[in-house]
CSV table of C-alpha atoms in Angstrom, one decimal:
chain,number,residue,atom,x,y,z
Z,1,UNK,CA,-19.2,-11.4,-10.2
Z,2,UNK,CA,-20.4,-9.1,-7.0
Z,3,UNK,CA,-24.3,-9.2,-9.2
Z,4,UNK,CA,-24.1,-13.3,-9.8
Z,5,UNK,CA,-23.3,-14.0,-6.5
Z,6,UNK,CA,-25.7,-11.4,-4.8
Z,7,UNK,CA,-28.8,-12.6,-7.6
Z,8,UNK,CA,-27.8,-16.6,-6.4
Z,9,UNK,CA,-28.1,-15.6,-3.0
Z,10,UNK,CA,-31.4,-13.6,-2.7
Z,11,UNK,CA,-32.7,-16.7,-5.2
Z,12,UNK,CA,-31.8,-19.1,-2.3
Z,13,UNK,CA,-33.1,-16.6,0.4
Z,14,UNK,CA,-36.8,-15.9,-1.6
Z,15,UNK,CA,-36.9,-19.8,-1.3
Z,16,UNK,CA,-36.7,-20.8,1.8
Z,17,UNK,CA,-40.3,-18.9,3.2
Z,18,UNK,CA,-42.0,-21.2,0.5
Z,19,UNK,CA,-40.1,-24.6,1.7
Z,20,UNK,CA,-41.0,-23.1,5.6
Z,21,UNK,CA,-44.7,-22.7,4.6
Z,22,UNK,CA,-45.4,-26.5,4.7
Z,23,UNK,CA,-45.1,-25.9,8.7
Z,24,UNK,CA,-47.4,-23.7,10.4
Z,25,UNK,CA,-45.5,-22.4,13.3
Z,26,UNK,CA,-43.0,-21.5,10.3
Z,27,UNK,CA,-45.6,-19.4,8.8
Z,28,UNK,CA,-46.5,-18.0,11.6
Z,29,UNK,CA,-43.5,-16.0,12.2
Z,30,UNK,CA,-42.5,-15.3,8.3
Z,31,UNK,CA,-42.2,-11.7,8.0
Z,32,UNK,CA,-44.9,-9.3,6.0
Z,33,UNK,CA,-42.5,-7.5,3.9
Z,34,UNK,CA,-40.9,-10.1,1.7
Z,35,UNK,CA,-39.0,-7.8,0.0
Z,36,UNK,CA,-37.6,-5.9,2.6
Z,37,UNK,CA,-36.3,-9.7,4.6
Z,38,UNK,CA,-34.3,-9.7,0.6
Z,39,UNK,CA,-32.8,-6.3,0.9
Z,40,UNK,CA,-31.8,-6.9,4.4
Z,41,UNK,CA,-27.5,-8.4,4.8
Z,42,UNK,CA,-28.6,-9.6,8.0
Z,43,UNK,CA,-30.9,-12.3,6.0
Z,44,UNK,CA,-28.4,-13.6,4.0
Z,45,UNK,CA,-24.8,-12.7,5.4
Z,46,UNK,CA,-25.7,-12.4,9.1
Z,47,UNK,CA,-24.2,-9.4,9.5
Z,48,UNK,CA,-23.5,-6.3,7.8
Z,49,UNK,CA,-19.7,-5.6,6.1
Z,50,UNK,CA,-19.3,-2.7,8.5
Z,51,UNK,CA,-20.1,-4.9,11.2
Z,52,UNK,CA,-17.5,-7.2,10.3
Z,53,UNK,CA,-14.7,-4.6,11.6
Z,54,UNK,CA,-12.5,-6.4,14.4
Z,55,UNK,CA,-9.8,-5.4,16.5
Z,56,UNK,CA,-6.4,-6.5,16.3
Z,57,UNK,CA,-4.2,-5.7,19.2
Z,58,UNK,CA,-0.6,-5.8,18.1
Z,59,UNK,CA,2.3,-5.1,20.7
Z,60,UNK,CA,5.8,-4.2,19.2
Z,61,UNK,CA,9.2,-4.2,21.4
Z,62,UNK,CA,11.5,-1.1,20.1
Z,63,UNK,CA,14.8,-0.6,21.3
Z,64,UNK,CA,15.5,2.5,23.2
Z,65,UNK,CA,12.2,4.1,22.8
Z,66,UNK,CA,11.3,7.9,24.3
Z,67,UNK,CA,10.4,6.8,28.0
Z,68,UNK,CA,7.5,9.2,27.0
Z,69,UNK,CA,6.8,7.1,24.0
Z,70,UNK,CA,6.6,3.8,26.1
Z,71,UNK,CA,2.9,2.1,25.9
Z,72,UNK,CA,1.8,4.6,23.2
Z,73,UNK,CA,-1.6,3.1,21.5
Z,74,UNK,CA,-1.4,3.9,17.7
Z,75,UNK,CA,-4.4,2.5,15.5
Z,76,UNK,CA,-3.7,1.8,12.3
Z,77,UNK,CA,-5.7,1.6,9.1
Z,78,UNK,CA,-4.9,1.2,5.5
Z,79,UNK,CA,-6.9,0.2,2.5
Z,80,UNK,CA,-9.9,1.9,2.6
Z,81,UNK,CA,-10.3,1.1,-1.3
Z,82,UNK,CA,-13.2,4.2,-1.9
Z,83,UNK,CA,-15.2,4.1,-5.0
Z,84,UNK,CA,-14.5,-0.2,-5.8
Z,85,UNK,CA,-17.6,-0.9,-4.1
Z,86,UNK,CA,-20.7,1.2,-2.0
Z,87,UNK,CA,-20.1,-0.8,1.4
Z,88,UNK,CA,-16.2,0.5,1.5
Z,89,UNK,CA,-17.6,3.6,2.7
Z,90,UNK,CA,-19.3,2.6,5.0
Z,91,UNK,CA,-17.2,-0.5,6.4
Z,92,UNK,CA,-14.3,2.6,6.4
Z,93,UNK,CA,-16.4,4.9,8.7
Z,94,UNK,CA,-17.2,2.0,11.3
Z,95,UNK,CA,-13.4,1.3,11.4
Z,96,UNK,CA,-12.3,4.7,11.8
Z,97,UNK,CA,-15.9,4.7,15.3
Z,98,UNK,CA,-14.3,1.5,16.2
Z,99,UNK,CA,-10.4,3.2,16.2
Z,100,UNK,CA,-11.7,5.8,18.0
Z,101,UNK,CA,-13.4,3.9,20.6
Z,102,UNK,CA,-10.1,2.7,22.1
Z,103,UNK,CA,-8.8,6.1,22.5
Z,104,UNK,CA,-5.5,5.7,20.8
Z,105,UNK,CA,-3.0,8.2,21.4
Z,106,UNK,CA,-2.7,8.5,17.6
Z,107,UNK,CA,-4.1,7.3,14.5
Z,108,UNK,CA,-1.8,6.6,11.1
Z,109,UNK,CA,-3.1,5.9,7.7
Z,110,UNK,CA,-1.2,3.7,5.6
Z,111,UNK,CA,-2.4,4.4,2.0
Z,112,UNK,CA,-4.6,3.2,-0.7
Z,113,UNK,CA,-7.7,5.4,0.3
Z,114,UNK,CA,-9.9,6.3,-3.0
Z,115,UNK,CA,-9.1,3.2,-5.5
Z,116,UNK,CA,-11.6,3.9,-8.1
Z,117,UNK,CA,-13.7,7.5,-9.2
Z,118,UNK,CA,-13.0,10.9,-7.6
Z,119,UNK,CA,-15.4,10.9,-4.8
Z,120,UNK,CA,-12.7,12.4,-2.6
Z,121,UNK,CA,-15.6,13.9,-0.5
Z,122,UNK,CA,-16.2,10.0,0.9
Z,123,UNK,CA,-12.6,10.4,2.0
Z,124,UNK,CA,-13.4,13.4,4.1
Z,125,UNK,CA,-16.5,12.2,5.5
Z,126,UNK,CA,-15.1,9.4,6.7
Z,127,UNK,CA,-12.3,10.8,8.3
Z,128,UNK,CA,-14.5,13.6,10.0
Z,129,UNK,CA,-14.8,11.9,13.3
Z,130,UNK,CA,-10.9,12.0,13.8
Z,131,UNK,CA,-10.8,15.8,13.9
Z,132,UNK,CA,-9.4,16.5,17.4
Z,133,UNK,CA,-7.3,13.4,17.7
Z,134,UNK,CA,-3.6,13.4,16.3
Z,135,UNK,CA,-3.3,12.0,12.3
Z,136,UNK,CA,-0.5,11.1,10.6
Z,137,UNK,CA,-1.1,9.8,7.2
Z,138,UNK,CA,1.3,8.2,3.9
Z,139,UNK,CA,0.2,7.9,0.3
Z,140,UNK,CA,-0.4,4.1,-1.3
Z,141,UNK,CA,-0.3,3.4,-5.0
Z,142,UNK,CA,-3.6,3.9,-6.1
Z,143,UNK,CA,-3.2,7.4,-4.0
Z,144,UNK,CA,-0.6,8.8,-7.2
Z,145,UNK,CA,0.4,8.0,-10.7
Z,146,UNK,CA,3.8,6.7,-10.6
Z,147,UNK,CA,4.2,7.9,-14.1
Z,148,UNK,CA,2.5,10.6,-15.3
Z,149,UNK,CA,4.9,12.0,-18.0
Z,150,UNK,CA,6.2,15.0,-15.7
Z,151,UNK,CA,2.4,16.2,-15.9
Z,152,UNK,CA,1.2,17.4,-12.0
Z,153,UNK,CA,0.0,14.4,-10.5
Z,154,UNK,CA,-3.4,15.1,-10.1
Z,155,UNK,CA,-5.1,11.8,-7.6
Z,156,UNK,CA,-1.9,12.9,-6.1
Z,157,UNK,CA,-2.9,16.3,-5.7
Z,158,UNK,CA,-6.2,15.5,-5.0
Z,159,UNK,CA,-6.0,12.8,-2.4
Z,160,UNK,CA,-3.3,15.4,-0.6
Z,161,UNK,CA,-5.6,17.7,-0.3
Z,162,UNK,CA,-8.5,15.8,0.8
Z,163,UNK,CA,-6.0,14.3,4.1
Z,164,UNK,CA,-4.8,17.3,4.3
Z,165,UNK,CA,-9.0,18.8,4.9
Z,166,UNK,CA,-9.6,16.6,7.3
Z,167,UNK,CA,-6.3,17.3,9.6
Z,168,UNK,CA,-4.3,14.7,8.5
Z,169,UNK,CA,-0.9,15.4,8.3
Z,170,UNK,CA,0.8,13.8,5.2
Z,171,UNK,CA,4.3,12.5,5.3
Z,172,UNK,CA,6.3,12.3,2.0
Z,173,UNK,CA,9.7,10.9,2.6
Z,174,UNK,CA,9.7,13.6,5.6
Z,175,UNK,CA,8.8,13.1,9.4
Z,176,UNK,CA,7.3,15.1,12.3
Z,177,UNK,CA,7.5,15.3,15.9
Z,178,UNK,CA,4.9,13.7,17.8
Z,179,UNK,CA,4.8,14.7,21.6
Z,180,UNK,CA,3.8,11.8,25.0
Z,181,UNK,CA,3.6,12.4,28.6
Z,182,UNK,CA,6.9,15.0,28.0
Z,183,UNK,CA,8.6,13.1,25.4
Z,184,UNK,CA,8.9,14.6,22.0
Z,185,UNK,CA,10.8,12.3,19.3
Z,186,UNK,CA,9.5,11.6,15.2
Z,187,UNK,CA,7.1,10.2,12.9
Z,188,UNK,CA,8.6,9.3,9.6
Z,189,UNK,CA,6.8,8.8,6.2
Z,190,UNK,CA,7.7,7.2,2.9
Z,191,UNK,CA,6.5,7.4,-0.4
Z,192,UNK,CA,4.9,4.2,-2.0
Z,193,UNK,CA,6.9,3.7,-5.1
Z,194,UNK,CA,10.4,3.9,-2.5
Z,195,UNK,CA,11.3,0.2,-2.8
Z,196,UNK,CA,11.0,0.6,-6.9
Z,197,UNK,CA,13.5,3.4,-6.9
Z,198,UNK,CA,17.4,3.0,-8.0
Z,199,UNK,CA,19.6,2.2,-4.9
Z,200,UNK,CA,21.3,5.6,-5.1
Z,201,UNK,CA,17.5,7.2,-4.8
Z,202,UNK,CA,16.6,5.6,-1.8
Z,203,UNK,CA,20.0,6.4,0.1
Z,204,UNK,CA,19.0,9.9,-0.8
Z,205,UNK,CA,15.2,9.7,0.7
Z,206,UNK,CA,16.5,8.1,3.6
Z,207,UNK,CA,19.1,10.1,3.7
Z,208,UNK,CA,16.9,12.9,4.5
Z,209,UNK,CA,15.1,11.4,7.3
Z,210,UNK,CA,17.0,11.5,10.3
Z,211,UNK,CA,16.7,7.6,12.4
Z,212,UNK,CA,17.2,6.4,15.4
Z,213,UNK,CA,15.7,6.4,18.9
Z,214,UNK,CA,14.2,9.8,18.1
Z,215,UNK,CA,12.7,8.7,15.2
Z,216,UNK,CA,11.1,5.1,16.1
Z,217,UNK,CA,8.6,4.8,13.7
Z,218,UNK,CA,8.5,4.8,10.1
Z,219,UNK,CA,4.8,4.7,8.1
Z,220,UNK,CA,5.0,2.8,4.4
Z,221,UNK,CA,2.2,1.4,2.2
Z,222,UNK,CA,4.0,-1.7,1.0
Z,223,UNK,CA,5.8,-4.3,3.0
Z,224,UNK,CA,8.4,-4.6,0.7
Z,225,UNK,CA,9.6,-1.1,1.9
Z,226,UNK,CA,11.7,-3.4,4.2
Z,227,UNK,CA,13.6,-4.1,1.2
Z,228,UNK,CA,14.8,-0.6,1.1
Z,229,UNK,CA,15.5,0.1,4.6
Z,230,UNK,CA,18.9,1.0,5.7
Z,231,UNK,CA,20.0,-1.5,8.3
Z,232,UNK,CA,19.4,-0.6,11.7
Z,233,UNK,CA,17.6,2.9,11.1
Z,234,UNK,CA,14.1,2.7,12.3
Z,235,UNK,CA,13.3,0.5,14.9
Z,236,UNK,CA,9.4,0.0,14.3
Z,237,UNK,CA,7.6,0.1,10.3
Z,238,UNK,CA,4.2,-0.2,9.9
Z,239,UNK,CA,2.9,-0.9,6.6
Z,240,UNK,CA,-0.6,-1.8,4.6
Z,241,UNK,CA,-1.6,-3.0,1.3
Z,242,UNK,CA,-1.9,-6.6,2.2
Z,243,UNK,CA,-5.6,-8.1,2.2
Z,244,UNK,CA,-4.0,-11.4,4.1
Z,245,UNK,CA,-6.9,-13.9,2.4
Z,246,UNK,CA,-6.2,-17.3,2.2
Z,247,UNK,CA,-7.4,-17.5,-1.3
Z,248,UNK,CA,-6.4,-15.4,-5.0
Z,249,UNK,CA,-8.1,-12.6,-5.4
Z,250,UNK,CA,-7.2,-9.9,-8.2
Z,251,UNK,CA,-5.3,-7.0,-6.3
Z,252,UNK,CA,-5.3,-8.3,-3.3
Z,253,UNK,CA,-1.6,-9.6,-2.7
Z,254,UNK,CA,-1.8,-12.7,0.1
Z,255,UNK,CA,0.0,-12.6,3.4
Z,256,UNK,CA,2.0,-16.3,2.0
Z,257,UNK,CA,2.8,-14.9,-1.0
Z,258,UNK,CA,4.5,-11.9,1.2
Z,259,UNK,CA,6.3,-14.1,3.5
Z,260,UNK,CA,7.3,-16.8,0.9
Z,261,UNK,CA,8.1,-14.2,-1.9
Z,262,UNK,CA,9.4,-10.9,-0.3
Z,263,UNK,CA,10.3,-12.3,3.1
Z,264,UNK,CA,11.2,-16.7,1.9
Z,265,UNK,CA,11.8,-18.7,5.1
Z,266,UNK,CA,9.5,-16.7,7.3
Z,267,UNK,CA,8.3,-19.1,9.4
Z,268,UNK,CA,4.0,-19.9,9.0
Z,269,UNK,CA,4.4,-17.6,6.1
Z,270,UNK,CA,0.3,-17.8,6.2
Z,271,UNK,CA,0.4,-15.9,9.8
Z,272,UNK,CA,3.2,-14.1,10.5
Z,273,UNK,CA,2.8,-10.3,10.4
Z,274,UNK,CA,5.6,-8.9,12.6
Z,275,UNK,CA,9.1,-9.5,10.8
Z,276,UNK,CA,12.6,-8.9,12.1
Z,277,UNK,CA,13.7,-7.0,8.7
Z,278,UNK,CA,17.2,-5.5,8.4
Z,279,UNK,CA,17.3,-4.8,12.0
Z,280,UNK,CA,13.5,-3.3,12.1
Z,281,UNK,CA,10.4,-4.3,13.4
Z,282,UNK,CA,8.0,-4.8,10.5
Z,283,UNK,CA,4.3,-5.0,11.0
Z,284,UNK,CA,1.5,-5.3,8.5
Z,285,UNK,CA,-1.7,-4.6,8.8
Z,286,UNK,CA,-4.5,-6.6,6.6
Z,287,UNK,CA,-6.7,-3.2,5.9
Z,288,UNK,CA,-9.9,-2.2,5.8
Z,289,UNK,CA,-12.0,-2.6,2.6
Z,290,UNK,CA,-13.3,-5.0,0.4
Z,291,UNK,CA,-10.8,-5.2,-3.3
Z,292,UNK,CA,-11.5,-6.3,-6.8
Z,293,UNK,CA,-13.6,-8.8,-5.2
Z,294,UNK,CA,-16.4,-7.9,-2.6
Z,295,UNK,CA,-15.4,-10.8,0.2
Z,296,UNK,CA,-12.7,-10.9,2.3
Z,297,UNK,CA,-11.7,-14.7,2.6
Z,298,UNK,CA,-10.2,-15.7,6.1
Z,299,UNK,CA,-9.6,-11.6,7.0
Z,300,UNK,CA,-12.1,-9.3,7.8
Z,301,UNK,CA,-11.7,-5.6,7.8
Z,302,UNK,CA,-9.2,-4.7,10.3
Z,303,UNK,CA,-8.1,-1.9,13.0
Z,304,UNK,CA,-4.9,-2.8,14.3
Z,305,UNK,CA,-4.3,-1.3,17.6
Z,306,UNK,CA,-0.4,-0.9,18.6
Z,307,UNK,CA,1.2,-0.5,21.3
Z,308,UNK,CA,4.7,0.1,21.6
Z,309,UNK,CA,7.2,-1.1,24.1
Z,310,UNK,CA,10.6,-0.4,25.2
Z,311,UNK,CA,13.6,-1.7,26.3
Z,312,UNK,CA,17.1,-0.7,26.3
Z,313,UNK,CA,19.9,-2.2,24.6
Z,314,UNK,CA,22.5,-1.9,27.1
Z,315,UNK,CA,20.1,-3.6,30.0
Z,316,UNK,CA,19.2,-6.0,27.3
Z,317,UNK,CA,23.0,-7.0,26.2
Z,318,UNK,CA,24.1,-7.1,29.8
Z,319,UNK,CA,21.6,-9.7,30.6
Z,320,UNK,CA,23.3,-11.8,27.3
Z,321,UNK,CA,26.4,-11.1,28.3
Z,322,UNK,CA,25.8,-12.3,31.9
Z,323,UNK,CA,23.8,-15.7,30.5
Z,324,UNK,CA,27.2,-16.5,28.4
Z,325,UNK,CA,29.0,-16.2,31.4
Z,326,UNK,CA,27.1,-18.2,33.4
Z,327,UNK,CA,25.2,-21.1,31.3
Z,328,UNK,CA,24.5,-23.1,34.3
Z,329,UNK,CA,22.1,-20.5,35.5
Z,330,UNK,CA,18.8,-19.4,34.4
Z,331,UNK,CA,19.1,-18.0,30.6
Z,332,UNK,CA,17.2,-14.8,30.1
Z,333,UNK,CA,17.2,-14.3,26.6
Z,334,UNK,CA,18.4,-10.5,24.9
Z,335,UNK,CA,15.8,-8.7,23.1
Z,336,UNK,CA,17.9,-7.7,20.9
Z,337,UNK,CA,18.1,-11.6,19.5
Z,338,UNK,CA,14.9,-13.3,20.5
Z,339,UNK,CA,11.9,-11.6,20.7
Z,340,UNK,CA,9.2,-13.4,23.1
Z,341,UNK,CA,6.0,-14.8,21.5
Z,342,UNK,CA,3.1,-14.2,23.7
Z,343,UNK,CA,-0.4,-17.1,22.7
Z,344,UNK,CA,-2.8,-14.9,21.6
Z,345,UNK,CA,-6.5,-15.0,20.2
Z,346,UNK,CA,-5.5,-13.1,17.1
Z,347,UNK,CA,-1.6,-12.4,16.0
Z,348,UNK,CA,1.6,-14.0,17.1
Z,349,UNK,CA,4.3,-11.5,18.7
Z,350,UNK,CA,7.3,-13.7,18.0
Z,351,UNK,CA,9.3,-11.4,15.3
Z,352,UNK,CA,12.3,-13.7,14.8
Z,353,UNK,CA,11.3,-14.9,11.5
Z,354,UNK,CA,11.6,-13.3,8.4
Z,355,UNK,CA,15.2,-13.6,7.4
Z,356,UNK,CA,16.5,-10.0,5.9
Z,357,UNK,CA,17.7,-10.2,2.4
């Protein structure tokens, strides 16, 4: 499909100088090199795919956060999809330049990094710049065999190792401090396959990974890892895998069809990206490179840049508490129920919707 479409459009792009000939001033400023205007994606995309890289700022309320922790800029990236097509590489790099350039505190990697070949040496050269800058990293689906016949695992082994090369550290149903301005609390990690496991595995991977205000954030590659959670664990997930197009494309699983399917009654199930899950605040990032299908309808490559914020539970039910008591006055709504939404140019805030199954 990527050669029909590409042949059509250099066919329409050849024929335009001849239709523009007719005009003089036209011909006047066609370029000499014919074939170089062709192989050009400025000609007939207007921009390059790594040019298409945006920034999504994302701000995400957690309850009791590390004073330390409060304001923290994380950038988050997911789906790098290595080896499906030539431009991932590079449309990976320019994320990871334009992640940098907003000097996060940290940088997490949610999964999904070489989807086709063993080129893991693309991996590592695109992560190169982030040497120096704190990396935490989980593994996606195409990053392991979820059945391998108690064989090693070797993309497993291999995509571990190529993180691991470039500084990354890898969680794996584990966590790791993370230190801010004085404040040391945890990092947690989960394995992609979690929300497929029995119900007695999951209590025991979770089990394992201490929660709570010293742990406030949890990294997953699917959004359906809010299915799994225990209620009231981790107060902030961030999560990957979904391309967020408006339109089908193989491998590519829709933001609506999250929100309708995994999440049904989320409100604007064709926006909404920060859920209220099981007492946790879910957010999912769109990802980085191109899928099955080399366009990315209605979603460009993304770097979402999040920033935490905290409040505190008691301050937050005292102010219910004293609204109940006094209705006639000015309500200020709890945190803990309503979270505000804020207009914005790219995401709504408002994480009330999303009804926890």
């Amino acid at each position: 499909m990527r050669s029909t479409l590409r042949t059509l459009l250099l066919l329409i792009a050849a024929a335009l100088p001849a239709c523009d000939d007719a005009r003089p001033e036209a011909a006047a400023l066609a370029p000499t090199d014919s074939a170089a205007r062709q192989e050009d994606p400025r000609a007939i995309y207007g921009a390059t795919s790594a040019e298409n890289v945006r920034i999504t700022p994302v701000e995400i309320e957690v309850a009791d956060l590390p004073a330390g922790w409060n304001g923290m800029k994380i950038a988050a990236l997911s789906d790098f999809q290595l080896g499906l097509w030539p431009d991932n590489e590079k449309v990976a790099a320019a994320a990871v330049r334009r992640a940098l350039a907003e000097k996060p505190d940290l940088v997490v990697l949610l999964g999904d990094y070489v989807a086709r070949g063993d080129d893991y040496a693309a991996l590592e050269r695109v992560l190169a710049p982030l040497r120096g800058t704190p990396v935490f990293a989980v593994l996606g689906h195409t990053d392991e065999d979820d059945d391998t016949d108690g064989e090693p695992d070797s993309t497993q082994i291999r995509t571990v190792q190529a993180l691991q090369r470039s500084g990354v550290r890898v969680l794996r149903n584990a966590r790791a401090p993370f230190g801010r301005n004085g404040d040391t609390a945890y990092i947690a990690g989960v394995e992609p396959f979690t929300p497929r496991r029995p119900e007695w595995r999951q209590a025991e991977i979770y089990g394992g990974i201490p929660g709570g205000p010293r742990t406030p954030l949890l990294l997953a590659h699917f959004p359906a890892t809010g299915l799994s959670l225990p209620t009231d664990k981790y107060s902030a997930v961030l999560t990957g895998h979904t391309f967020c197009g408006r339109m089908e494309v193989p491998g590519t699983p829709r933001l609506t069809w999250v929100n309708t399917e995994l999440y049904p009654g989320t409100p604007e199930p064709d926006k909404r990206r920060i859920l209220r899950v099981r007492g946790s605040t879910l957010f999912i990032t769109c990802g980085v490179g191109y899928g099955f299908v080399p366009v990315r309808f209605g979603s460009p490559p993304e770097v979402a840049m999040v920033t935490l914020r905290g409040f505190s539970t008691k301050a937050a039910a005292d102010s219910a508490r004293a609204a109940a008591a006094a209705p006639g006055e000015a309500n200020v709504d709890s945190l803990l129920q309503v979270y505000q939404r804020r207009d914005t140019t790219t995401i709504p805030t408002d994480t009330t919707g999303g009804a926890a199954p």
